[in-house]
Amino acid sequence: MIKKTCCFYTLLFFLFGIGCFAQTYTISGKIFDSESKEPLPFVPVLIKGTTVGATTDFDGNYSITTSVQGDSILASYVSYKKITRALKKGQNQTLNLPMVLQGVNLLEVVVKAGENPAHRIIRNVIANKKFNNKRRLDAYQYESYNKVEFDLNRISKEMQQRKLFKPIKFVFDNVDSLNSGEKPSLPIFITESLSDLYYRSNPDFKKEVIKASKITGIENTSITSVMGDMYQNINIYDNDILVFGKDFASPISDNGFFYYKYYLEDSLFIGSTRCYQIRFKAKRAQELCFSGNIWISDTTWAVKRLEMSIPKGANINFINAANVVQEFSRVDSAWMLSKDRLIIDFSMYQNQPGVYGRKTTSYKDFIINQPKEVKFYQFGDKIIVEDSALLHTNAFWDLNRHDSLSAREKKIYHMIDTIKTLPVYKTWVDIFTIFVSGYKVVNNFAIGPYFNLVSYNRVEGTRVRFGGRTSSKFSRWYELQGYVAYGFKDEKYKYSIGFKTFITKKPRRQLVGMTYKSDYEILGQSQNGFSQDNLFASFFRTNPLTNLTRVNQAYAWYEREWMEGLSSKITLIGRTITPLIANSYKYYGTDGSIHTKESIRNTEVRVNVRFAYKEKFINGDFSRISLGTKWPVFQLNYSKSLQNAFRAEYDFQKVVFNVSDRIRLISLIGYTDYTAEVGKIFGAVPYPLMELHGGNETYIYDYMAYNMMKYYEFASDKYASVGLFHHFEGLLFNKIPLIRKLKWREVVTGKALWGSINDRNRNTVIFPSTLSSIGSVPYVELSAGVENIFKVFRVDALWRMTHQRARAIDNFGVKFGFQITF
């Protein structure tokens, strides 16, 4: 009996022990970059010494539920140092793991027989792109949820203690950055948008309806239109991916083997899909390529997952780091992007305070190959912001967000709203506004521009100017502007006064305006040139400015946007043009004798039509910034003088046609900008009303001017011009070890101009000795330069190839420019 009892307890103890040792527990947490605090997706996590583990999801989260015991957990990921953490045996626990970036150290791979297995996979991916790219579908539609956040980052402890940041110290006190996956930063902007996107392939139309938008930190609501899905989407199946105006070769480009090295890392199941993990990196340093990992479905050769970043050595400015994460899901027979994240770390210089941008997007409710009627899409790409988009409540957002806000994001909304109430916030906004716009806002009035307040030229001597415009606080529908200026040498006043107002803002902009101005001008100066009263031009002129003309003009205009990319403007303008040096214009009378006249009077109607297919804008109160277009920009200008109207003296017509575009053929060799223009005047006109070709008498490079031509050197009543500007993007300098760290870039330009003047117009008003026709030999100038010097400067050497001056040195010049590009 005792023996049986002992056996029973022994068995009971054994069974109890099994139950104890078989007890399950859960390890969970987040894996993130130790510096940026961004979550790391698709990272393998294992209990050390076992095969039990998991992979982090899109947001860097992992969870392992197991009964297997281990003393530590291990995470390893390409280009990061391995990390381990001790485990509490048998207990549920949360372990957040910050991983330290160490760069990509690729060991040499020797393939003794057959090709690199990764090459076979990539070859199949390229061959099947046309089947897996969503653009091959007849139609698709989905709901998109976008969330965009910008923060000031790398704000050191010392900087946080400065007077500038003390009023907002509470922001940093609310962030635990040690192992929380958050970084000490100052949130400045966050927005969410919910939209429906529709696409059909034949004809190629897109339409996006932004149903809801929530913006905190920026008062410009027009930014809603570029925070949807249509403008921001990166398509990995494109051969070239445009990032901040730079063409990066896609890792699955048709020419991918020219740009990239590929390595087969693993094969694994993601859900029920067996995938190959391919690691890739650029073949050559500083080329515009990515590095990262791509997961490929083994049956369809479609991209299942993607994680890639811009290498630190890439020749791009102001980007410390950039990372793209995408995840695709199979919908019917198509692979559709289901999650997307873009992270970019901006700063002027590395490891200095900068701006951190984060965009996350999710997609759902897909409908495949059910196109709507063509009239639904209207004309071209179409973005519609519903009137109620900005009016939705928090309850609406809680119900309709694809993912709930994190605790940190909820804090951000509150913190930004609080910061905006502080006086220091207004100071920051004022400084930024002055720097960007040139105006200082004082309640209802904006004073400026600051660079026109004081200047100097040979005619006026020291010139002072005071002016401005009404601010958006005064009105967002109409604007008054004006200035008064005085020259201490000529002792004359100059002035301008005007207004403009919207007729309507939706669905398309319509504006009218009127201005009267009496001031000195450089006739024929390029639209991009410095005005005669610009402070900077006063210091950088190659010759004293003497050839100014007094122009009194009144003009009224009406501008209308007819559809996306198509606008027109009609202007009625009357001008009185009076020379300052000669005091009068000379002309031949009917008897052949020379007569004089104090001024030239003209009244004309001008019509401008501009077409830029699929061009996008961010609208300000009365101005807007173009976000560009991938298509050519066409402009047609027509002018008709109104003889005898308001004492006008001449009867003529003028037609000008202009086209400009950027050509991107092979990203390796950069891109080419071009502009071409033709014009003709019908009728008799004096030379001040002809086409006075824009010269440049400053040391500052002007891409719209002829930089080796003087003011009033050439005029035409019939002309054609072409300009080519090729940017090599460091094609040569990137190959030179000592220079490539500077990230200099090569640029070459060429400009040619053909023009003539008929005999009738030569005698309407006698030409000054400095002015002539171009004649049978075109004017040509060439230049070669270096841009991106210290990220903001360019220097060009220029040669005047035809119509050369007597001294050889006068046919060569050096000019510099200031430009901010990525």
Short mmCIF file of C-alpha atoms in Angstrom, two decimals, residues 36-37 148-157 159-177 182-190 216-218 344-346 352-358 408-409 411-429:
data_model
loop_
_atom_site.label_atom_id
_atom_site.label_comp_id
_atom_site.label_asym_id
_atom_site.label_seq_id
_atom_site.Cartn_x
_atom_site.Cartn_y
_atom_site.Cartn_z
CA SER A 36 16.00 58.18 -34.95
CA LYS A 37 13.62 56.23 -32.66
CA VAL A 148 2.14 63.29 -41.63
CA GLU A 149 4.20 64.71 -38.78
CA PHE A 150 7.13 67.14 -38.65
CA ASP A 151 9.29 67.72 -35.56
CA LEU A 152 12.34 69.79 -34.73
CA ASN A 153 14.93 67.23 -33.64
CA ARG A 154 18.46 66.83 -32.28
CA ILE A 155 17.78 69.54 -29.72
CA SER A 156 20.55 68.99 -27.20
CA LYS A 157 20.16 69.30 -23.44
CA MET A 159 20.01 73.98 -26.24
CA GLN A 160 16.88 73.07 -24.29
CA GLN A 161 18.15 75.25 -21.44
CA ARG A 162 18.56 78.31 -23.64
CA LYS A 163 16.20 81.23 -23.37
CA LEU A 164 14.71 80.45 -26.79
CA PHE A 165 13.39 77.05 -25.65
CA LYS A 166 12.68 77.65 -21.96
CA PRO A 167 9.01 78.61 -22.53
CA ILE A 168 8.41 75.16 -24.07
CA LYS A 169 10.54 73.07 -21.73
CA PHE A 170 7.41 71.11 -20.79
CA VAL A 171 7.52 69.47 -24.24
CA PHE A 172 10.85 67.81 -23.56
CA ASP A 173 9.86 66.89 -20.02
CA ASN A 174 7.03 64.79 -21.49
CA VAL A 175 9.35 62.64 -23.59
CA ASP A 176 11.17 59.62 -22.18
CA SER A 177 13.68 58.86 -24.92
CA GLU A 182 10.57 58.30 -28.76
CA LYS A 183 13.14 61.04 -29.26
CA PRO A 184 13.55 64.45 -27.62
CA SER A 185 11.96 66.66 -30.26
CA LEU A 186 9.66 69.61 -30.70
CA PRO A 187 6.48 68.81 -32.67
CA ILE A 188 5.64 71.60 -35.10
CA PHE A 189 3.09 70.08 -37.47
CA ILE A 190 0.81 67.07 -37.72
CA THR A 216 -2.42 71.27 -36.49
CA GLY A 217 0.57 73.62 -36.58
CA ILE A 218 0.15 75.32 -39.99
CA ILE A 344 13.10 61.73 -43.69
CA ASP A 345 15.59 63.49 -41.43
CA PHE A 346 16.32 67.03 -42.70
CA GLN A 352 22.87 69.61 -36.23
CA PRO A 353 19.30 70.53 -35.20
CA GLY A 354 16.91 69.85 -38.05
CA VAL A 355 13.42 68.72 -39.00
CA TYR A 356 12.18 65.15 -38.83
CA GLY A 357 9.35 64.18 -41.17
CA ARG A 358 7.27 61.04 -40.91
CA ARG A 408 2.56 60.12 -28.16
CA GLU A 409 0.50 61.37 -31.12
CA LYS A 411 0.11 64.36 -26.81
CA ILE A 412 1.39 66.06 -29.95
CA TYR A 413 -2.01 67.54 -30.83
CA HIS A 414 -2.28 68.99 -27.35
CA MET A 415 1.34 70.21 -27.26
CA ILE A 416 1.16 72.02 -30.62
CA ASP A 417 -2.07 73.76 -29.66
CA THR A 418 -0.44 74.84 -26.40
CA ILE A 419 2.77 76.04 -28.07
CA LYS A 420 0.80 78.21 -30.52
CA THR A 421 -0.63 80.20 -27.60
CA LEU A 422 2.84 81.18 -26.32
CA PRO A 423 4.48 84.53 -27.23
CA VAL A 424 7.67 82.72 -28.27
CA TYR A 425 5.73 80.92 -31.02
CA LYS A 426 4.73 84.26 -32.57
CA THR A 427 8.38 85.36 -32.48
CA TRP A 428 9.45 82.23 -34.36
CA VAL A 429 6.70 82.68 -36.96
#
